[in-house]
């Protein structure tokens, strides 16, 4: 199926000129933030029993005492004082003398005070179920967290991250990405899958440096070889450009390759053909802080076989 779809797309059609929209016009504007329920995957009843009982006691106290939210958010005076002093030193560029985990502890306590305690009802709903509107497949690169870039809040996006944000084809067998896809599509029934690539991707650079027929026991090379077709396409279309420009082309080409690979999963193809699932690509340029977004439009039974097209392309800057 993917081969037929790829062959049906005219050369150079993958990246039409983008129209410029303001960020507020994107598909993430006006998000309702509906509660995202928590799954019970890999949750041990024995280990979680104490936590579950404690949660029930807390939630029960919220029901009996409507003012709990305000009191809870104002009670940790010592925490407020510590956070204020700590943040003041950070703003002044002072070394607070903290090790890495002390830094994380302060961040957690700040999250608890400013997010969790101020939104107890929302987090209570999240403890019961999740209904995300997106599944996001993003790169593991530490510079491109999708929750930071696109502002996803708890409950909005079921996310899997891997090297070079690749989607292996269905025939590739089991992987953490295919398992996440199965859960997101068949159990959570997400209406959108968004594959996000980014500039200066080390995984794509490794892919572009691979030699044909090279034998390697590297996990990285074995994994990024999933994007081989994107590399070959890039070499054909942009082989005369600099290595950096070839990598940039391949970063985007590999996103479309992953979108095609999504259609090799029978249950994804079925939901797409029924109009219940939409496939989107995104490219985050963290050097210039821009974001490109496009949608893969898939139609079956058109003249010449199954075809797809790129639609709804925009540039957010």
PDB file of C-alpha atoms in Angstrom:
ATOM      1  CA  UNK A   1       0.000   0.000   0.000  1.00  0.00           C
ATOM      2  CA  UNK A   2       2.711   2.485   0.957  1.00  0.00           C
ATOM      3  CA  UNK A   3       4.626   1.770  -2.245  1.00  0.00           C
ATOM      4  CA  UNK A   4       1.520   2.437  -4.360  1.00  0.00           C
ATOM      5  CA  UNK A   5       0.842   5.637  -2.472  1.00  0.00           C
ATOM      6  CA  UNK A   6       4.390   6.859  -2.859  1.00  0.00           C
ATOM      7  CA  UNK A   7       4.421   6.127  -6.567  1.00  0.00           C
ATOM      8  CA  UNK A   8       1.206   8.069  -7.072  1.00  0.00           C
ATOM      9  CA  UNK A   9       2.632  11.365  -5.791  1.00  0.00           C
ATOM     10  CA  UNK A  10       4.281  13.583  -8.434  1.00  0.00           C
ATOM     11  CA  UNK A  11       7.910  14.525  -7.912  1.00  0.00           C
ATOM     12  CA  UNK A  12       8.395  17.619  -5.808  1.00  0.00           C
ATOM     13  CA  UNK A  13       4.845  17.482  -4.487  1.00  0.00           C
ATOM     14  CA  UNK A  14       5.783  16.655  -0.925  1.00  0.00           C
ATOM     15  CA  UNK A  15       6.648  20.194   0.047  1.00  0.00           C
ATOM     16  CA  UNK A  16       4.413  22.799  -1.603  1.00  0.00           C
ATOM     17  CA  UNK A  17       4.796  26.432  -0.596  1.00  0.00           C
ATOM     18  CA  UNK A  18       3.529  27.066   2.890  1.00  0.00           C
ATOM     19  CA  UNK A  19       1.034  29.744   3.726  1.00  0.00           C
ATOM     20  CA  UNK A  20       1.765  31.809   6.802  1.00  0.00           C
ATOM     21  CA  UNK A  21      -0.711  31.758   9.655  1.00  0.00           C
ATOM     22  CA  UNK A  22      -0.509  33.145  13.126  1.00  0.00           C
ATOM     23  CA  UNK A  23      -0.013  30.536  15.837  1.00  0.00           C
ATOM     24  CA  UNK A  24      -3.520  31.171  17.095  1.00  0.00           C
ATOM     25  CA  UNK A  25      -4.910  29.939  13.774  1.00  0.00           C
ATOM     26  CA  UNK A  26      -3.355  26.487  14.136  1.00  0.00           C
ATOM     27  CA  UNK A  27      -5.186  23.308  15.001  1.00  0.00           C
ATOM     28  CA  UNK A  28      -4.186  23.636  18.658  1.00  0.00           C
ATOM     29  CA  UNK A  29      -5.992  26.953  19.163  1.00  0.00           C
ATOM     30  CA  UNK A  30      -8.961  26.907  21.486  1.00  0.00           C
ATOM     31  CA  UNK A  31      -8.123  23.532  22.957  1.00  0.00           C
ATOM     32  CA  UNK A  32     -10.810  22.571  25.421  1.00  0.00           C
ATOM     33  CA  UNK A  33      -8.369  20.573  27.519  1.00  0.00           C
ATOM     34  CA  UNK A  34     -10.853  17.761  28.072  1.00  0.00           C
ATOM     35  CA  UNK A  35      -9.729  15.351  30.772  1.00  0.00           C
ATOM     36  CA  UNK A  36      -7.279  12.737  29.638  1.00  0.00           C
ATOM     37  CA  UNK A  37      -7.903   9.562  31.547  1.00  0.00           C
ATOM     38  CA  UNK A  38      -5.057   7.594  33.003  1.00  0.00           C
ATOM     39  CA  UNK A  39      -4.486   4.073  31.781  1.00  0.00           C
ATOM     40  CA  UNK A  40      -3.666   1.129  34.007  1.00  0.00           C
ATOM     41  CA  UNK A  41      -0.767  -0.121  31.884  1.00  0.00           C
ATOM     42  CA  UNK A  42       2.141  -1.576  33.846  1.00  0.00           C
ATOM     43  CA  UNK A  43       0.519  -0.600  37.127  1.00  0.00           C
ATOM     44  CA  UNK A  44       1.149  -3.090  39.916  1.00  0.00           C
ATOM     45  CA  UNK A  45      -1.889  -3.409  42.280  1.00  0.00           C
ATOM     46  CA  UNK A  46       0.379  -4.267  45.191  1.00  0.00           C
ATOM     47  CA  UNK A  47       2.698  -1.320  44.717  1.00  0.00           C
ATOM     48  CA  UNK A  48      -0.076   1.100  43.935  1.00  0.00           C
ATOM     49  CA  UNK A  49      -2.482   0.103  46.738  1.00  0.00           C
ATOM     50  CA  UNK A  50      -1.122   2.599  49.237  1.00  0.00           C
ATOM     51  CA  UNK A  51      -1.084   5.393  46.673  1.00  0.00           C
ATOM     52  CA  UNK A  52      -4.615   4.540  45.533  1.00  0.00           C
ATOM     53  CA  UNK A  53      -5.979   4.587  49.076  1.00  0.00           C
ATOM     54  CA  UNK A  54      -4.263   7.876  49.799  1.00  0.00           C
ATOM     55  CA  UNK A  55      -5.686   9.370  46.614  1.00  0.00           C
ATOM     56  CA  UNK A  56      -9.189   8.230  47.531  1.00  0.00           C
ATOM     57  CA  UNK A  57      -8.870   9.839  50.959  1.00  0.00           C
ATOM     58  CA  UNK A  58      -7.707  13.107  49.391  1.00  0.00           C
ATOM     59  CA  UNK A  59     -10.432  13.104  46.770  1.00  0.00           C
ATOM     60  CA  UNK A  60     -13.038  12.325  49.414  1.00  0.00           C
ATOM     61  CA  UNK A  61     -11.897  15.288  51.451  1.00  0.00           C
ATOM     62  CA  UNK A  62     -12.248  17.514  48.371  1.00  0.00           C
ATOM     63  CA  UNK A  63     -15.870  16.456  47.950  1.00  0.00           C
ATOM     64  CA  UNK A  64     -16.659  17.104  51.602  1.00  0.00           C
ATOM     65  CA  UNK A  65     -14.771  20.382  51.713  1.00  0.00           C
ATOM     66  CA  UNK A  66     -15.209  22.604  48.621  1.00  0.00           C
ATOM     67  CA  UNK A  67     -12.729  25.158  49.960  1.00  0.00           C
ATOM     68  CA  UNK A  68      -9.941  22.578  49.974  1.00  0.00           C
ATOM     69  CA  UNK A  69      -8.532  23.826  46.688  1.00  0.00           C
ATOM     70  CA  UNK A  70      -7.929  27.330  47.967  1.00  0.00           C
ATOM     71  CA  UNK A  71      -6.620  26.198  51.323  1.00  0.00           C
ATOM     72  CA  UNK A  72      -4.344  23.584  49.801  1.00  0.00           C
ATOM     73  CA  UNK A  73      -2.855  26.044  47.348  1.00  0.00           C
ATOM     74  CA  UNK A  74      -2.150  28.558  50.094  1.00  0.00           C
ATOM     75  CA  UNK A  75      -1.080  26.257  52.919  1.00  0.00           C
ATOM     76  CA  UNK A  76       2.588  25.483  52.119  1.00  0.00           C
ATOM     77  CA  UNK A  77       3.924  28.856  53.265  1.00  0.00           C
ATOM     78  CA  UNK A  78       7.398  27.445  53.721  1.00  0.00           C
ATOM     79  CA  UNK A  79       7.332  26.105  50.201  1.00  0.00           C
ATOM     80  CA  UNK A  80       6.222  29.494  48.868  1.00  0.00           C
ATOM     81  CA  UNK A  81       9.073  31.203  50.699  1.00  0.00           C
ATOM     82  CA  UNK A  82      11.644  28.683  49.467  1.00  0.00           C
ATOM     83  CA  UNK A  83      10.444  28.925  45.880  1.00  0.00           C
ATOM     84  CA  UNK A  84      10.410  32.710  45.943  1.00  0.00           C
ATOM     85  CA  UNK A  85      13.941  32.941  47.318  1.00  0.00           C
ATOM     86  CA  UNK A  86      15.192  30.261  44.956  1.00  0.00           C
ATOM     87  CA  UNK A  87      13.630  31.912  41.879  1.00  0.00           C
ATOM     88  CA  UNK A  88      14.985  35.296  42.919  1.00  0.00           C
ATOM     89  CA  UNK A  89      18.507  33.874  42.987  1.00  0.00           C
ATOM     90  CA  UNK A  90      17.977  32.209  39.622  1.00  0.00           C
ATOM     91  CA  UNK A  91      16.806  35.472  38.026  1.00  0.00           C
ATOM     92  CA  UNK A  92      19.875  37.218  39.422  1.00  0.00           C
ATOM     93  CA  UNK A  93      22.056  34.550  37.843  1.00  0.00           C
ATOM     94  CA  UNK A  94      23.366  33.305  41.172  1.00  0.00           C
ATOM     95  CA  UNK A  95      24.545  29.776  41.794  1.00  0.00           C
ATOM     96  CA  UNK A  96      22.055  28.340  44.273  1.00  0.00           C
ATOM     97  CA  UNK A  97      24.443  25.576  45.233  1.00  0.00           C
ATOM     98  CA  UNK A  98      21.992  22.827  44.323  1.00  0.00           C
ATOM     99  CA  UNK A  99      22.812  19.501  42.755  1.00  0.00           C
ATOM    100  CA  UNK A 100      20.781  18.254  39.808  1.00  0.00           C
ATOM    101  CA  UNK A 101      18.197  16.438  41.874  1.00  0.00           C
ATOM    102  CA  UNK A 102      17.731  19.369  44.215  1.00  0.00           C
ATOM    103  CA  UNK A 103      16.976  21.395  41.107  1.00  0.00           C
ATOM    104  CA  UNK A 104      14.415  18.797  40.053  1.00  0.00           C
ATOM    105  CA  UNK A 105      12.897  18.805  43.513  1.00  0.00           C
ATOM    106  CA  UNK A 106      12.313  22.544  43.354  1.00  0.00           C
ATOM    107  CA  UNK A 107      10.802  22.215  39.889  1.00  0.00           C
ATOM    108  CA  UNK A 108       8.472  19.470  41.086  1.00  0.00           C
ATOM    109  CA  UNK A 109       7.341  21.464  44.098  1.00  0.00           C
ATOM    110  CA  UNK A 110       6.771  24.501  41.900  1.00  0.00           C
ATOM    111  CA  UNK A 111       4.672  22.332  39.558  1.00  0.00           C
ATOM    112  CA  UNK A 112       2.700  20.993  42.514  1.00  0.00           C
ATOM    113  CA  UNK A 113       1.982  24.474  43.850  1.00  0.00           C
ATOM    114  CA  UNK A 114       1.234  26.266  40.576  1.00  0.00           C
ATOM    115  CA  UNK A 115      -0.319  23.489  38.492  1.00  0.00           C
ATOM    116  CA  UNK A 116      -1.525  20.528  40.496  1.00  0.00           C
ATOM    117  CA  UNK A 117      -2.933  22.286  43.555  1.00  0.00           C
ATOM    118  CA  UNK A 118      -4.574  24.961  41.435  1.00  0.00           C
ATOM    119  CA  UNK A 119      -6.275  22.387  39.179  1.00  0.00           C
ATOM    120  CA  UNK A 120      -7.252  19.588  41.519  1.00  0.00           C
ATOM    121  CA  UNK A 121     -10.553  18.860  39.781  1.00  0.00           C
ATOM    122  CA  UNK A 122      -8.836  18.499  36.418  1.00  0.00           C
ATOM    123  CA  UNK A 123      -6.164  16.157  37.804  1.00  0.00           C
ATOM    124  CA  UNK A 124      -8.860  14.206  39.599  1.00  0.00           C
ATOM    125  CA  UNK A 125     -10.578  13.627  36.245  1.00  0.00           C
ATOM    126  CA  UNK A 126      -7.277  12.598  34.697  1.00  0.00           C
ATOM    127  CA  UNK A 127      -6.894   9.916  37.347  1.00  0.00           C
ATOM    128  CA  UNK A 128     -10.048   8.241  36.062  1.00  0.00           C
ATOM    129  CA  UNK A 129      -9.658   8.205  32.266  1.00  0.00           C
ATOM    130  CA  UNK A 130      -7.887   9.747  29.321  1.00  0.00           C
ATOM    131  CA  UNK A 131      -9.396  10.962  26.056  1.00  0.00           C
ATOM    132  CA  UNK A 132      -6.532  12.655  24.181  1.00  0.00           C
ATOM    133  CA  UNK A 133      -7.214  14.400  20.899  1.00  0.00           C
ATOM    134  CA  UNK A 134      -3.729  13.698  19.589  1.00  0.00           C
ATOM    135  CA  UNK A 135      -1.174  10.971  19.399  1.00  0.00           C
ATOM    136  CA  UNK A 136       2.205  12.635  18.937  1.00  0.00           C
ATOM    137  CA  UNK A 137       5.252  10.876  17.537  1.00  0.00           C
ATOM    138  CA  UNK A 138       8.269  13.072  18.177  1.00  0.00           C
ATOM    139  CA  UNK A 139      12.044  12.858  18.369  1.00  0.00           C
ATOM    140  CA  UNK A 140      13.796  12.026  21.626  1.00  0.00           C
ATOM    141  CA  UNK A 141      16.074  15.055  21.168  1.00  0.00           C
ATOM    142  CA  UNK A 142      16.189  17.034  24.422  1.00  0.00           C
ATOM    143  CA  UNK A 143      15.703  20.338  22.589  1.00  0.00           C
ATOM    144  CA  UNK A 144      12.321  19.601  21.045  1.00  0.00           C
ATOM    145  CA  UNK A 145       9.841  18.576  23.736  1.00  0.00           C
ATOM    146  CA  UNK A 146       6.398  18.768  22.051  1.00  0.00           C
ATOM    147  CA  UNK A 147       4.675  19.781  25.281  1.00  0.00           C
ATOM    148  CA  UNK A 148       6.924  22.842  25.478  1.00  0.00           C
ATOM    149  CA  UNK A 149       6.772  23.704  21.774  1.00  0.00           C
ATOM    150  CA  UNK A 150       3.024  23.225  21.258  1.00  0.00           C
ATOM    151  CA  UNK A 151       1.794  23.738  24.796  1.00  0.00           C
ATOM    152  CA  UNK A 152       0.186  20.337  25.268  1.00  0.00           C
ATOM    153  CA  UNK A 153      -1.337  20.057  28.719  1.00  0.00           C
ATOM    154  CA  UNK A 154      -1.860  16.826  30.695  1.00  0.00           C
ATOM    155  CA  UNK A 155      -4.636  14.905  28.993  1.00  0.00           C
ATOM    156  CA  UNK A 156      -4.268  16.369  25.503  1.00  0.00           C
ATOM    157  CA  UNK A 157      -1.624  14.231  23.774  1.00  0.00           C
ATOM    158  CA  UNK A 158      -0.601  10.585  24.000  1.00  0.00           C
ATOM    159  CA  UNK A 159       3.088  10.820  23.126  1.00  0.00           C
ATOM    160  CA  UNK A 160       5.862   8.481  22.052  1.00  0.00           C
ATOM    161  CA  UNK A 161       9.370   9.729  21.323  1.00  0.00           C
ATOM    162  CA  UNK A 162      12.181   7.928  19.554  1.00  0.00           C
ATOM    163  CA  UNK A 163      15.339   8.712  17.626  1.00  0.00           C
ATOM    164  CA  UNK A 164      14.435  10.745  14.499  1.00  0.00           C
ATOM    165  CA  UNK A 165      10.656  10.462  15.120  1.00  0.00           C
ATOM    166  CA  UNK A 166      10.400   7.439  12.829  1.00  0.00           C
ATOM    167  CA  UNK A 167       7.428   5.134  12.342  1.00  0.00           C
ATOM    168  CA  UNK A 168       8.425   1.605  11.316  1.00  0.00           C
ATOM    169  CA  UNK A 169       6.168  -0.131   8.777  1.00  0.00           C
ATOM    170  CA  UNK A 170       3.692  -2.710  10.035  1.00  0.00           C
ATOM    171  CA  UNK A 171       5.811  -5.519   8.587  1.00  0.00           C
ATOM    172  CA  UNK A 172       8.758  -4.429  10.728  1.00  0.00           C
ATOM    173  CA  UNK A 173       7.314  -6.218  13.748  1.00  0.00           C
ATOM    174  CA  UNK A 174       6.904  -5.162  17.339  1.00  0.00           C
ATOM    175  CA  UNK A 175       8.493  -1.958  18.645  1.00  0.00           C
ATOM    176  CA  UNK A 176       7.655   0.586  21.313  1.00  0.00           C
ATOM    177  CA  UNK A 177       6.276   2.849  18.593  1.00  0.00           C
ATOM    178  CA  UNK A 178       3.994   0.208  17.070  1.00  0.00           C
ATOM    179  CA  UNK A 179       2.754  -0.746  20.542  1.00  0.00           C
ATOM    180  CA  UNK A 180       1.968   2.898  21.311  1.00  0.00           C
ATOM    181  CA  UNK A 181       0.171   3.209  17.961  1.00  0.00           C
ATOM    182  CA  UNK A 182      -1.962   0.173  18.671  1.00  0.00           C
ATOM    183  CA  UNK A 183      -2.971   1.478  22.087  1.00  0.00           C
ATOM    184  CA  UNK A 184      -3.616   5.034  20.926  1.00  0.00           C
ATOM    185  CA  UNK A 185      -5.663   4.075  17.865  1.00  0.00           C
ATOM    186  CA  UNK A 186      -7.518   0.959  19.023  1.00  0.00           C
ATOM    187  CA  UNK A 187      -8.019   1.720  22.730  1.00  0.00           C
ATOM    188  CA  UNK A 188      -7.949   5.502  23.056  1.00  0.00           C
ATOM    189  CA  UNK A 189      -9.341   6.074  19.550  1.00  0.00           C
ATOM    190  CA  UNK A 190      -7.416   9.307  19.046  1.00  0.00           C
ATOM    191  CA  UNK A 191      -8.745  11.361  16.116  1.00  0.00           C
ATOM    192  CA  UNK A 192      -5.340  12.761  15.104  1.00  0.00           C
ATOM    193  CA  UNK A 193      -1.793  11.441  14.739  1.00  0.00           C
ATOM    194  CA  UNK A 194       0.896  14.123  14.489  1.00  0.00           C
ATOM    195  CA  UNK A 195       4.448  13.172  13.466  1.00  0.00           C
ATOM    196  CA  UNK A 196       6.867  15.960  14.423  1.00  0.00           C
ATOM    197  CA  UNK A 197      10.368  16.285  12.990  1.00  0.00           C
ATOM    198  CA  UNK A 198      12.857  19.047  13.667  1.00  0.00           C
ATOM    199  CA  UNK A 199      15.940  20.875  12.459  1.00  0.00           C
ATOM    200  CA  UNK A 200      19.475  19.596  13.075  1.00  0.00           C
ATOM    201  CA  UNK A 201      18.288  16.091  13.913  1.00  0.00           C
ATOM    202  CA  UNK A 202      21.200  13.834  14.855  1.00  0.00           C
ATOM    203  CA  UNK A 203      19.277  10.726  13.817  1.00  0.00           C
ATOM    204  CA  UNK A 204      18.724  12.081  10.312  1.00  0.00           C
ATOM    205  CA  UNK A 205      22.382  13.075  10.086  1.00  0.00           C
ATOM    206  CA  UNK A 206      23.314   9.481  10.943  1.00  0.00           C
ATOM    207  CA  UNK A 207      20.892   8.272   8.259  1.00  0.00           C
ATOM    208  CA  UNK A 208      22.400  10.569   5.626  1.00  0.00           C
ATOM    209  CA  UNK A 209      25.914   9.369   6.465  1.00  0.00           C
ATOM    210  CA  UNK A 210      25.034   5.690   6.070  1.00  0.00           C
ATOM    211  CA  UNK A 211      26.731   3.906   3.212  1.00  0.00           C
ATOM    212  CA  UNK A 212      24.767   1.525   1.044  1.00  0.00           C
ATOM    213  CA  UNK A 213      25.385  -2.076   2.033  1.00  0.00           C
ATOM    214  CA  UNK A 214      27.366  -1.170   5.165  1.00  0.00           C
ATOM    215  CA  UNK A 215      27.274  -3.789   7.904  1.00  0.00           C
ATOM    216  CA  UNK A 216      26.773  -2.463  11.394  1.00  0.00           C
ATOM    217  CA  UNK A 217      25.759  -3.746  14.807  1.00  0.00           C
ATOM    218  CA  UNK A 218      24.774  -0.270  15.914  1.00  0.00           C
ATOM    219  CA  UNK A 219      21.266   0.010  17.321  1.00  0.00           C
ATOM    220  CA  UNK A 220      21.096   3.576  16.004  1.00  0.00           C
ATOM    221  CA  UNK A 221      21.977   2.643  12.422  1.00  0.00           C
ATOM    222  CA  UNK A 222      19.592  -0.292  12.452  1.00  0.00           C
ATOM    223  CA  UNK A 223      16.800   1.978  13.677  1.00  0.00           C
ATOM    224  CA  UNK A 224      17.354   4.967  11.362  1.00  0.00           C
ATOM    225  CA  UNK A 225      17.569   2.648   8.365  1.00  0.00           C
ATOM    226  CA  UNK A 226      13.755   2.704   8.576  1.00  0.00           C
ATOM    227  CA  UNK A 227      14.109   6.075   6.830  1.00  0.00           C
ATOM    228  CA  UNK A 228      16.206   4.724   3.954  1.00  0.00           C
ATOM    229  CA  UNK A 229      13.655   5.727   1.303  1.00  0.00           C
ATOM    230  CA  UNK A 230      13.760   9.314   2.580  1.00  0.00           C
ATOM    231  CA  UNK A 231      17.546   9.319   2.216  1.00  0.00           C
ATOM    232  CA  UNK A 232      17.404   7.939  -1.326  1.00  0.00           C
ATOM    233  CA  UNK A 233      14.759  10.478  -2.284  1.00  0.00           C
ATOM    234  CA  UNK A 234      16.843  13.266  -0.805  1.00  0.00           C
ATOM    235  CA  UNK A 235      19.968  12.168  -2.656  1.00  0.00           C
ATOM    236  CA  UNK A 236      17.997  12.174  -5.922  1.00  0.00           C
ATOM    237  CA  UNK A 237      16.288  15.531  -5.372  1.00  0.00           C
ATOM    238  CA  UNK A 238      18.916  17.473  -3.405  1.00  0.00           C
ATOM    239  CA  UNK A 239      22.187  15.640  -3.970  1.00  0.00           C
ATOM    240  CA  UNK A 240      23.914  18.771  -5.281  1.00  0.00           C
ATOM    241  CA  UNK A 241      23.184  20.763  -2.114  1.00  0.00           C
ATOM    242  CA  UNK A 242      25.347  21.015   0.994  1.00  0.00           C
ATOM    243  CA  UNK A 243      25.171  18.249   3.569  1.00  0.00           C
ATOM    244  CA  UNK A 244      23.239  20.500   5.955  1.00  0.00           C
ATOM    245  CA  UNK A 245      20.657  21.297   3.293  1.00  0.00           C
ATOM    246  CA  UNK A 246      20.351  17.624   2.375  1.00  0.00           C
ATOM    247  CA  UNK A 247      19.717  16.818   6.024  1.00  0.00           C
ATOM    248  CA  UNK A 248      17.041  19.509   6.215  1.00  0.00           C
ATOM    249  CA  UNK A 249      15.348  18.052   3.137  1.00  0.00           C
ATOM    250  CA  UNK A 250      15.577  14.544   4.570  1.00  0.00           C
ATOM    251  CA  UNK A 251      14.182  15.675   7.934  1.00  0.00           C
ATOM    252  CA  UNK A 252      10.972  16.667   6.164  1.00  0.00           C
ATOM    253  CA  UNK A 253      10.983  13.790   3.695  1.00  0.00           C
ATOM    254  CA  UNK A 254      11.253  11.282   6.528  1.00  0.00           C
ATOM    255  CA  UNK A 255       8.134  12.734   8.159  1.00  0.00           C
ATOM    256  CA  UNK A 256       6.145  11.948   5.026  1.00  0.00           C
ATOM    257  CA  UNK A 257       7.733   8.510   4.939  1.00  0.00           C
ATOM    258  CA  UNK A 258       6.468   7.932   8.463  1.00  0.00           C
ATOM    259  CA  UNK A 259       2.998   9.119   7.477  1.00  0.00           C
ATOM    260  CA  UNK A 260       3.035   6.569   4.669  1.00  0.00           C
ATOM    261  CA  UNK A 261       4.233   3.860   7.029  1.00  0.00           C
ATOM    262  CA  UNK A 262       1.265   4.619   9.291  1.00  0.00           C
ATOM    263  CA  UNK A 263      -1.013   3.512   6.459  1.00  0.00           C
ATOM    264  CA  UNK A 264       0.610   0.067   6.434  1.00  0.00           C
ATOM    265  CA  UNK A 265      -1.103  -0.655   9.775  1.00  0.00           C
ATOM    266  CA  UNK A 266      -4.496  -2.184   8.847  1.00  0.00           C
ATOM    267  CA  UNK A 267      -6.386  -0.622  11.746  1.00  0.00           C
ATOM    268  CA  UNK A 268      -4.923   2.814  11.000  1.00  0.00           C
ATOM    269  CA  UNK A 269      -5.745   2.584   7.295  1.00  0.00           C
ATOM    270  CA  UNK A 270      -9.267   1.502   8.181  1.00  0.00           C
ATOM    271  CA  UNK A 271      -9.914   4.457  10.485  1.00  0.00           C
ATOM    272  CA  UNK A 272      -8.356   6.906   8.018  1.00  0.00           C
ATOM    273  CA  UNK A 273     -10.495   5.585   5.160  1.00  0.00           C
ATOM    274  CA  UNK A 274     -13.581   5.928   7.388  1.00  0.00           C
ATOM    275  CA  UNK A 275     -12.724   9.527   8.220  1.00  0.00           C
ATOM    276  CA  UNK A 276     -12.278   8.737  11.910  1.00  0.00           C
ATOM    277  CA  UNK A 277      -8.527   9.444  11.971  1.00  0.00           C
ATOM    278  CA  UNK A 278      -6.401  12.185  10.404  1.00  0.00           C
ATOM    279  CA  UNK A 279      -2.653  12.039   9.808  1.00  0.00           C
ATOM    280  CA  UNK A 280      -0.552  15.186  10.134  1.00  0.00           C
ATOM    281  CA  UNK A 281       3.085  16.148   9.737  1.00  0.00           C
ATOM    282  CA  UNK A 282       4.913  18.868  11.624  1.00  0.00           C
ATOM    283  CA  UNK A 283       8.415  20.324  11.402  1.00  0.00           C
ATOM    284  CA  UNK A 284       9.915  22.421  14.188  1.00  0.00           C
ATOM    285  CA  UNK A 285      12.857  24.630  13.245  1.00  0.00           C
ATOM    286  CA  UNK A 286      14.300  25.425  16.655  1.00  0.00           C
ATOM    287  CA  UNK A 287      17.017  27.647  15.163  1.00  0.00           C
ATOM    288  CA  UNK A 288      14.491  30.158  13.818  1.00  0.00           C
ATOM    289  CA  UNK A 289      11.578  29.075  16.039  1.00  0.00           C
ATOM    290  CA  UNK A 290       9.096  28.303  13.278  1.00  0.00           C
ATOM    291  CA  UNK A 291       6.696  25.399  12.908  1.00  0.00           C
ATOM    292  CA  UNK A 292       5.362  23.916   9.669  1.00  0.00           C
ATOM    293  CA  UNK A 293       2.208  21.831   9.713  1.00  0.00           C
ATOM    294  CA  UNK A 294       0.513  19.798   6.986  1.00  0.00           C
ATOM    295  CA  UNK A 295      -2.107  17.069   6.629  1.00  0.00           C
ATOM    296  CA  UNK A 296      -1.954  13.874   4.613  1.00  0.00           C
ATOM    297  CA  UNK A 297      -5.183  13.552   2.652  1.00  0.00           C
ATOM    298  CA  UNK A 298      -5.823   9.936   1.784  1.00  0.00           C
ATOM    299  CA  UNK A 299      -8.433   8.780  -0.722  1.00  0.00           C
ATOM    300  CA  UNK A 300      -8.978   5.237  -1.897  1.00  0.00           C
ATOM    301  CA  UNK A 301     -10.335   4.157  -5.264  1.00  0.00           C
ATOM    302  CA  UNK A 302      -9.295   7.140  -7.354  1.00  0.00           C
ATOM    303  CA  UNK A 303      -8.102   6.623 -10.914  1.00  0.00           C
ATOM    304  CA  UNK A 304      -4.745   4.880 -10.907  1.00  0.00           C
ATOM    305  CA  UNK A 305      -5.213   3.323  -7.488  1.00  0.00           C
ATOM    306  CA  UNK A 306      -4.894   4.688  -3.973  1.00  0.00           C
ATOM    307  CA  UNK A 307      -3.532   8.214  -3.786  1.00  0.00           C
ATOM    308  CA  UNK A 308      -2.653  10.785  -1.182  1.00  0.00           C
ATOM    309  CA  UNK A 309      -1.954  14.469  -1.215  1.00  0.00           C
ATOM    310  CA  UNK A 310      -0.567  17.136   1.094  1.00  0.00           C
ATOM    311  CA  UNK A 311      -3.207  19.593   2.232  1.00  0.00           C
ATOM    312  CA  UNK A 312      -3.777  22.336   4.787  1.00  0.00           C
ATOM    313  CA  UNK A 313      -0.116  23.331   4.845  1.00  0.00           C
ATOM    314  CA  UNK A 314       0.836  26.330   6.957  1.00  0.00           C
ATOM    315  CA  UNK A 315       3.828  27.993   8.561  1.00  0.00           C
ATOM    316  CA  UNK A 316       3.624  29.325  12.107  1.00  0.00           C
ATOM    317  CA  UNK A 317       6.190  31.969  12.970  1.00  0.00           C
TER     318      UNK A 317
END
